[in-house]
Structures are given as structure tokens and as C-alpha cells.
Amino acid sequence: MEATVTTANSEKTWGGGNEPMNASYGKMMMWFFIVSDALTFSGFLAAYGFSRFKFIETWPLADEVFTHFPFMHGVSAPMYYVALMTFILIFSSVTMVLAVDAGHQMKKNKVIVYMFLTIIGGLIFVGSQAWEWKNFIKGEYGAIETKGGSILQFVKDGKQIALADFAVKLPKEREQLTRSHGTWFMEEADMASYTVAEVQAGFKANPDVLIRTELIKDKQKTILSRAESEERLADAAVVVEGANLIRNEYGSKLFADFFFFITGFHGFHVFSGVIINIIIFFNVLLGTYEKRKSYEMVEKVGLYWHFVDLVWVFVFTVFYLV
């Protein structure tokens, strides 16, 4: 019995020569990358959302965390600088659109100008994000972490104050262990500016200072009475200044973990986009795409740039607005 062989109709089979949806191979691959990367960011943001919902009563308030603005030290400007960063990134997306449109019209000089503005916008955003990280890591007020892991902040007349405003200096019990000061193979992280004993002594000497807990009610953190404050402070374990992957003076440790991971991952994407834009920019200067009679490379990198801008809108909404 002979086997029947079915031959495919070559006219109905895609041989790779045509362009699905009028998109070239390069643009199709860029779209595949964008879709896969969007799923990755979606997973991160979904994990953040579930974690925040679980610890909603102790999650840090963005208006109290992101209050810094360059050259305005000591002035509370909640969300102002983050809003400026967002505007700059969105504006860079506009200049990228103009660069792509100029490429379609084969206007090399306009492509150069708009690509240059896009690169400048990206560099400003990455630098601003690094500055935001610096302030987040350094902290502003300081806090106490209890043996149970709770964060205690200090207030006076209803407003949060720094440890330096009331803590006292006591004789040092020990110095920080470093490779240059101690056994050569032993080293530890930077020590806090104050010890638990110094904070407790300063708190005792200032009866108008109260403790504020992480617990949020009516969008405000709970302020304890003087007696309750003294009781909670007796359970102090360590002084916390700023935020890292282990401790966080602003509240939940998960908030800092997600902040570093998600904004860092997005910042890496923006930085990569800036590097790619610079490479394309020099190719435009050299007339590479003019010789090819196509600025499709500008359009492909433009797709990536719009993607990182769109992702930031979601990150901005989740971390700073909601």
C-alpha cells in the first residue's frame, strides 16, 4: 500500500519574503521584544500590587517619601521632582516622534536635531533617577526598628522630626569595623549616626516628642501618647537611617525592595535606550541611513523608546500616585 504524500501549496505558504502587516523583519522582532518585556514588567507590578494590598495598613505614603527637589534642601516638595522627571521623559518621546517623521521625509538635519533632544531628555531622566535613589537611600529623618520589626518615627507638634533634632551624644561604645581599622578580613556596613541608647536618652529629655507608628488610619500615620511612646521605644532594637534591601526608615521593607528592583530595572532600560540612541545618532551624522535611503532604524529604536516611556507611566502611577 503506497503512502499518500500531500504537497503544500507554495502560493499559500509564507516563505519569508513578504512582510506581514506591512512590517519588516526588524520591526516585527522589535514588537516581539516589546510584548515579552511588557509581560515582565506586568509581573513585577502585579507582585507589587499584591504585596501592597497585603500590607496596606503599614505601606509608606509616597507624599512623605519623595519630598526632595534639587537646590531646595529642607523644603518639602512632595512629588514635584518626580512629576518633572515624568514630563521630561514624555517630552523626549515627542521629540522621538518628530525624529521618526523627519526620517520618513528624508530630512537628515531634522533627524539629527530631534535625536539629540531625545538623548538629552533620556540622560536628564537617568540622572534624575540616580539622584532620587541617592536621597531615598540616604534618608532624611531616621527611625527606630523594634525587635518585632516595626518602624517607629518621631514627631513634634504633629510634624515628623529627624533624630538629630533631639538625640544626644553619649560616649561611643565601639567604632565601626573596617579593613583598615580591625582584623583585615572583617568589615561591616556603615554605623548609624546615633545609637539606640542615644535616641532613648534624647527622647527622655524631650517630653514634647512623640512616636508615630507605621499604622495608617484615614491616610495619616498613628501618633501615640507619651506613655505609649515610652513603652514602644523600650522595645527598640536598631537605629535605621534611609533605606536599603534590609531595612527601611519609611516603613515596610518590601516597599524599598520593590522600589529598587522595579525603578532600577526601568532605569536600566532607559539607559540602554540612550546608548542605542547615541549609536543611531552617530550613524545619522555619518549619513548611513541617507545612503540606504531609509531611516527605518530610527523608527525601530523609536518603538523601544516609546515603550520605556509608557512603562514609566505605569511605574509612576503605582509607586507615586496610588
Short mmCIF file of C-alpha atoms in Angstrom, two decimals:
data_model
loop_
_atom_site.label_atom_id
_atom_site.label_comp_id
_atom_site.label_asym_id
_atom_site.label_seq_id
_atom_site.Cartn_x
_atom_site.Cartn_y
_atom_site.Cartn_z
CA MET A 1 0.00 0.00 0.00
CA GLU A 2 1.51 3.29 -1.04
CA ALA A 3 1.51 6.28 1.30
CA THR A 4 -0.21 9.38 0.08
CA VAL A 5 2.03 12.44 0.15
CA THR A 6 0.36 15.83 0.40
CA THR A 7 2.33 18.69 -1.09
CA ALA A 8 1.79 22.14 0.39
CA ASN A 9 0.70 24.85 -1.97
CA SER A 10 3.72 27.18 -2.15
CA GLU A 11 1.49 30.09 -3.07
CA LYS A 12 -0.30 29.89 0.31
CA THR A 13 2.82 29.35 2.42
CA TRP A 14 4.81 32.25 3.80
CA GLY A 15 8.33 31.90 2.53
CA GLY A 16 9.75 34.82 4.49
CA GLY A 17 9.85 37.15 1.53
CA ASN A 18 6.71 39.10 2.18
CA GLU A 19 6.04 41.46 5.10
CA PRO A 20 3.16 40.59 7.47
CA MET A 21 1.10 43.67 8.30
CA ASN A 22 3.50 45.68 6.11
CA ALA A 23 6.17 45.42 8.82
CA SER A 24 9.76 44.50 8.07
CA TYR A 25 11.50 41.65 9.87
CA GLY A 26 13.37 44.09 12.13
CA LYS A 27 10.21 45.89 13.21
CA MET A 28 8.42 42.59 13.84
CA MET A 29 11.25 41.41 16.09
CA MET A 30 11.15 44.72 17.98
CA TRP A 31 7.44 44.24 18.56
CA PHE A 32 8.05 40.68 19.82
CA PHE A 33 10.65 42.02 22.26
CA ILE A 34 8.32 44.79 23.45
CA VAL A 35 5.47 42.34 24.09
CA SER A 36 7.70 39.95 26.05
CA ASP A 37 9.23 42.80 28.07
CA ALA A 38 5.78 44.21 28.78
CA LEU A 39 4.80 40.86 30.29
CA THR A 40 7.89 41.01 32.53
CA PHE A 41 7.02 44.49 33.81
CA SER A 42 3.40 43.40 34.26
CA GLY A 43 4.55 40.56 36.52
CA PHE A 44 6.66 42.95 38.62
CA LEU A 45 3.86 45.48 39.01
CA ALA A 46 1.32 42.75 39.80
CA ALA A 47 3.62 41.42 42.55
CA TYR A 48 3.93 44.97 43.90
CA GLY A 49 0.16 45.37 43.88
CA PHE A 50 -0.45 42.12 45.77
CA SER A 51 2.22 42.98 48.36
CA ARG A 52 0.84 46.47 48.89
CA PHE A 53 -2.69 45.13 49.28
CA LYS A 54 -1.48 42.64 51.89
CA PHE A 55 0.34 45.32 53.92
CA ILE A 56 -1.92 48.25 53.05
CA GLU A 57 -2.13 49.47 56.66
CA THR A 58 1.63 49.91 57.01
CA TRP A 59 2.66 50.79 53.45
CA PRO A 60 4.73 54.02 53.24
CA LEU A 61 2.99 57.17 51.99
CA ALA A 62 4.62 58.44 48.79
CA ASP A 63 3.98 62.08 49.76
CA GLU A 64 6.22 61.59 52.81
CA VAL A 65 8.96 59.67 50.99
CA PHE A 66 9.57 61.58 47.75
CA THR A 67 9.70 65.15 49.00
CA HIS A 68 13.06 66.35 47.70
CA PHE A 69 13.79 68.88 44.97
CA PRO A 70 17.28 69.90 43.73
CA PHE A 71 18.71 73.06 45.33
CA MET A 72 15.74 73.24 47.72
CA HIS A 73 17.15 71.48 50.76
CA GLY A 74 14.77 71.46 53.70
CA VAL A 75 11.78 72.48 51.58
CA SER A 76 9.03 69.88 51.37
CA ALA A 77 8.04 69.47 47.73
CA PRO A 78 6.15 66.15 47.56
CA MET A 79 6.11 64.63 44.09
CA TYR A 80 7.26 67.82 42.36
CA TYR A 81 10.57 66.47 41.10
CA VAL A 82 9.08 63.11 40.12
CA ALA A 83 6.45 64.97 38.10
CA LEU A 84 9.22 66.97 36.39
CA MET A 85 11.11 63.75 35.58
CA THR A 86 7.96 62.28 34.06
CA PHE A 87 7.35 65.39 31.95
CA ILE A 88 10.93 65.29 30.63
CA LEU A 89 10.64 61.62 29.64
CA ILE A 90 7.29 62.16 27.92
CA PHE A 91 8.68 65.21 26.10
CA SER A 92 11.59 63.07 24.87
CA SER A 93 9.01 60.69 23.41
CA VAL A 94 7.56 63.63 21.47
CA THR A 95 10.97 64.55 20.04
CA MET A 96 11.45 60.90 19.05
CA VAL A 97 8.15 61.00 17.13
CA LEU A 98 9.39 64.11 15.32
CA ALA A 99 12.70 62.37 14.53
CA VAL A 100 10.86 59.39 13.03
CA ASP A 101 8.63 61.70 10.98
CA ALA A 102 11.67 63.63 9.72
CA GLY A 103 13.25 60.31 8.74
CA HIS A 104 10.19 59.41 6.67
CA GLN A 105 10.67 62.70 4.85
CA MET A 106 14.41 62.01 4.43
CA LYS A 107 15.30 65.23 6.27
CA LYS A 108 18.65 64.37 7.81
CA ASN A 109 19.24 67.64 9.67
CA LYS A 110 15.89 67.49 11.43
CA VAL A 111 16.51 63.87 12.43
CA ILE A 112 19.83 64.97 13.95
CA VAL A 113 18.21 67.76 15.99
CA TYR A 114 15.32 65.68 17.31
CA MET A 115 17.51 62.65 18.07
CA PHE A 116 19.88 64.92 20.00
CA LEU A 117 16.98 66.34 22.08
CA THR A 118 15.75 62.81 22.77
CA ILE A 119 19.19 61.77 24.02
CA ILE A 120 19.43 64.84 26.28
CA GLY A 121 15.99 64.08 27.73
CA GLY A 122 16.97 60.48 28.41
CA LEU A 123 20.22 61.50 30.12
CA ILE A 124 18.39 64.00 32.33
CA PHE A 125 15.88 61.34 33.33
CA VAL A 126 18.54 58.75 34.18
CA GLY A 127 20.49 61.34 36.18
CA SER A 128 17.33 62.40 37.99
CA GLN A 129 16.51 58.82 38.85
CA ALA A 130 20.02 58.34 40.27
CA TRP A 131 19.54 61.50 42.37
CA GLU A 132 16.19 60.17 43.60
CA TRP A 133 17.85 56.89 44.58
CA LYS A 134 20.56 58.78 46.49
CA ASN A 135 18.01 60.63 48.60
CA PHE A 136 15.94 57.51 49.14
CA ILE A 137 18.99 55.55 50.32
CA LYS A 138 20.32 58.35 52.50
CA GLY A 139 17.02 59.15 54.18
CA GLU A 140 16.09 62.39 55.89
CA TYR A 141 14.69 61.77 59.35
CA GLY A 142 15.83 58.39 60.61
CA ALA A 143 13.74 55.96 62.66
CA ILE A 144 13.87 53.10 65.14
CA GLU A 145 13.21 49.49 64.28
CA THR A 146 11.79 47.41 67.13
CA LYS A 147 12.64 43.82 67.96
CA GLY A 148 9.43 42.83 66.22
CA GLY A 149 10.43 44.63 63.02
CA SER A 150 8.10 47.64 63.34
CA ILE A 151 9.29 51.12 62.35
CA LEU A 152 8.92 53.98 64.84
CA GLN A 153 9.22 57.57 63.65
CA PHE A 154 9.33 60.72 65.81
CA VAL A 155 7.08 63.76 65.71
CA LYS A 156 6.85 67.11 67.46
CA ASP A 157 3.77 69.32 67.24
CA GLY A 158 2.32 66.82 64.77
CA LYS A 159 5.24 67.05 62.32
CA GLN A 160 7.93 64.45 61.76
CA ILE A 161 11.38 65.39 63.07
CA ALA A 162 14.84 63.95 62.50
CA LEU A 163 16.83 62.02 65.07
CA ALA A 164 19.36 64.86 65.07
CA ASP A 165 16.68 67.21 66.43
CA PHE A 166 16.50 65.50 69.81
CA ALA A 167 19.02 62.63 70.16
CA VAL A 168 22.01 63.20 72.45
CA LYS A 169 25.61 62.15 72.01
CA LEU A 170 26.93 59.60 74.51
CA PRO A 171 30.45 58.16 74.81
CA LYS A 172 30.94 55.70 71.94
CA GLU A 173 30.73 52.04 72.88
CA ARG A 174 32.73 50.94 69.85
CA GLU A 175 33.93 52.09 66.43
CA GLN A 176 32.92 50.86 63.03
CA LEU A 177 34.78 47.74 61.95
CA THR A 178 36.69 48.27 58.68
CA ARG A 179 39.56 46.55 56.91
CA SER A 180 41.86 49.44 57.78
CA HIS A 181 40.76 49.52 61.41
CA GLY A 182 40.49 45.99 62.80
CA THR A 183 41.13 42.48 61.61
CA TRP A 184 41.91 42.53 57.89
CA PHE A 185 39.23 40.05 56.86
CA MET A 186 36.43 41.65 58.85
CA GLU A 187 34.25 44.54 57.69
CA GLU A 188 30.71 45.84 58.37
CA ALA A 189 28.23 48.32 56.95
CA ASP A 190 28.28 51.98 57.97
CA MET A 191 27.13 52.56 61.52
CA ALA A 192 24.15 54.82 62.20
CA SER A 193 24.76 58.40 63.33
CA TYR A 194 23.19 57.59 66.68
CA THR A 195 22.85 54.51 68.86
CA VAL A 196 19.59 53.24 70.33
CA ALA A 197 20.73 54.48 73.77
CA GLU A 198 21.35 57.99 72.41
CA VAL A 199 17.89 58.13 70.83
CA GLN A 200 16.27 56.84 74.03
CA ALA A 201 18.17 59.38 76.16
CA GLY A 202 17.20 62.25 73.84
CA PHE A 203 13.58 61.12 73.80
CA LYS A 204 13.52 61.05 77.60
CA ALA A 205 14.96 64.58 77.77
CA ASN A 206 12.32 65.96 75.37
CA PRO A 207 8.81 65.30 76.74
CA ASP A 208 7.15 67.05 73.79
CA VAL A 209 8.47 64.43 71.34
CA LEU A 210 6.09 61.56 70.49
CA ILE A 211 6.31 58.40 68.45
CA ARG A 212 4.48 57.78 65.20
CA THR A 213 3.92 54.19 64.10
CA GLU A 214 3.60 52.70 60.60
CA LEU A 215 -0.11 52.07 61.09
CA ILE A 216 -2.14 54.27 58.73
CA LYS A 217 -5.66 55.45 59.52
CA ASP A 218 -7.51 57.97 57.34
CA LYS A 219 -4.33 58.48 55.28
CA GLN A 220 -2.40 59.51 58.41
CA LYS A 221 0.09 57.55 60.48
CA THR A 222 -0.92 56.85 64.06
CA ILE A 223 0.67 59.09 66.72
CA LEU A 224 0.98 57.51 70.16
CA SER A 225 0.57 59.16 73.53
CA ARG A 226 3.65 59.90 75.61
CA ALA A 227 3.12 56.83 77.80
CA GLU A 228 2.54 54.59 74.77
CA SER A 229 5.61 56.10 73.07
CA GLU A 230 7.84 55.30 76.04
CA GLU A 231 6.55 51.74 76.10
CA ARG A 232 7.19 51.17 72.40
CA LEU A 233 10.63 52.80 72.49
CA ALA A 234 11.71 50.39 75.25
CA ASP A 235 11.44 47.64 72.61
CA ALA A 236 13.92 49.40 70.27
CA ALA A 237 16.45 47.18 68.51
CA VAL A 238 18.32 49.26 65.94
CA VAL A 239 18.53 52.77 64.50
CA VAL A 240 17.53 52.96 60.83
CA GLU A 241 18.68 55.76 58.52
CA GLY A 242 17.47 55.74 54.93
CA ALA A 243 16.55 52.60 53.03
CA ASN A 244 18.28 49.53 51.64
CA LEU A 245 17.39 45.92 50.90
CA ILE A 246 17.48 45.04 54.61
CA ARG A 247 15.91 47.99 56.44
CA ASN A 248 13.70 50.93 55.52
CA GLU A 249 13.08 54.01 57.67
CA TYR A 250 9.93 54.85 55.71
CA GLY A 251 8.03 51.68 56.66
CA SER A 252 7.60 48.28 55.03
CA LYS A 253 10.84 46.69 53.85
CA LEU A 254 9.05 45.34 50.78
CA PHE A 255 8.42 48.89 49.59
CA ALA A 256 12.17 49.55 49.37
CA ASP A 257 12.81 46.16 47.72
CA PHE A 258 10.22 46.78 45.03
CA PHE A 259 11.35 50.39 44.56
CA PHE A 260 14.96 49.43 43.94
CA PHE A 261 14.10 46.48 41.71
CA ILE A 262 11.35 47.96 39.53
CA THR A 263 12.68 51.51 39.12
CA GLY A 264 16.20 50.10 38.71
CA PHE A 265 15.02 47.69 36.02
CA HIS A 266 13.23 50.52 34.22
CA GLY A 267 16.25 52.81 34.64
CA PHE A 268 18.42 50.13 33.01
CA HIS A 269 16.01 50.10 30.05
CA VAL A 270 16.18 53.89 29.73
CA PHE A 271 19.99 53.87 29.98
CA SER A 272 20.15 51.14 27.30
CA GLY A 273 17.83 53.22 25.13
CA VAL A 274 20.09 56.24 25.50
CA ILE A 275 23.13 54.20 24.41
CA ILE A 276 21.24 52.84 21.39
CA ASN A 277 20.02 56.33 20.52
CA ILE A 278 23.59 57.64 20.64
CA ILE A 279 24.73 54.90 18.24
CA ILE A 280 21.87 55.67 15.83
CA PHE A 281 22.58 59.39 16.22
CA PHE A 282 26.17 58.97 15.03
CA ASN A 283 25.02 56.77 12.16
CA VAL A 284 22.69 59.59 11.12
CA LEU A 285 25.59 62.06 11.31
CA LEU A 286 27.70 59.77 9.11
CA GLY A 287 24.90 59.58 6.56
CA THR A 288 24.48 55.81 6.89
CA TYR A 289 20.69 55.88 6.54
CA GLU A 290 20.85 58.55 3.88
CA LYS A 291 22.86 56.12 1.76
CA ARG A 292 20.37 53.33 2.47
CA LYS A 293 17.57 55.73 1.55
CA SER A 294 15.72 54.53 4.66
CA TYR A 295 15.57 55.71 8.28
CA GLU A 296 13.86 52.56 9.49
CA MET A 297 16.47 52.11 12.25
CA VAL A 298 15.32 55.39 13.76
CA GLU A 299 11.76 54.10 13.68
CA LYS A 300 12.74 50.82 15.37
CA VAL A 301 14.62 52.48 18.21
CA GLY A 302 11.68 54.88 18.45
CA LEU A 303 9.37 51.94 19.19
CA TYR A 304 11.63 50.90 22.06
CA TRP A 305 11.80 54.45 23.40
CA HIS A 306 8.02 54.84 23.38
CA PHE A 307 7.76 51.54 25.22
CA VAL A 308 10.04 52.60 28.11
CA ASP A 309 8.11 55.89 28.31
CA LEU A 310 4.80 54.03 28.53
CA VAL A 311 6.14 51.66 31.18
CA TRP A 312 7.25 54.64 33.28
CA VAL A 313 3.69 55.97 33.24
CA PHE A 314 2.55 52.75 34.93
CA VAL A 315 5.50 52.73 37.35
CA PHE A 316 4.87 56.39 38.19
CA THR A 317 1.18 55.67 38.80
CA VAL A 318 1.82 52.63 41.01
CA PHE A 319 4.68 53.97 43.13
CA TYR A 320 3.94 57.66 43.36
CA LEU A 321 0.26 58.33 42.76
CA VAL A 322 -1.80 55.39 44.02
#
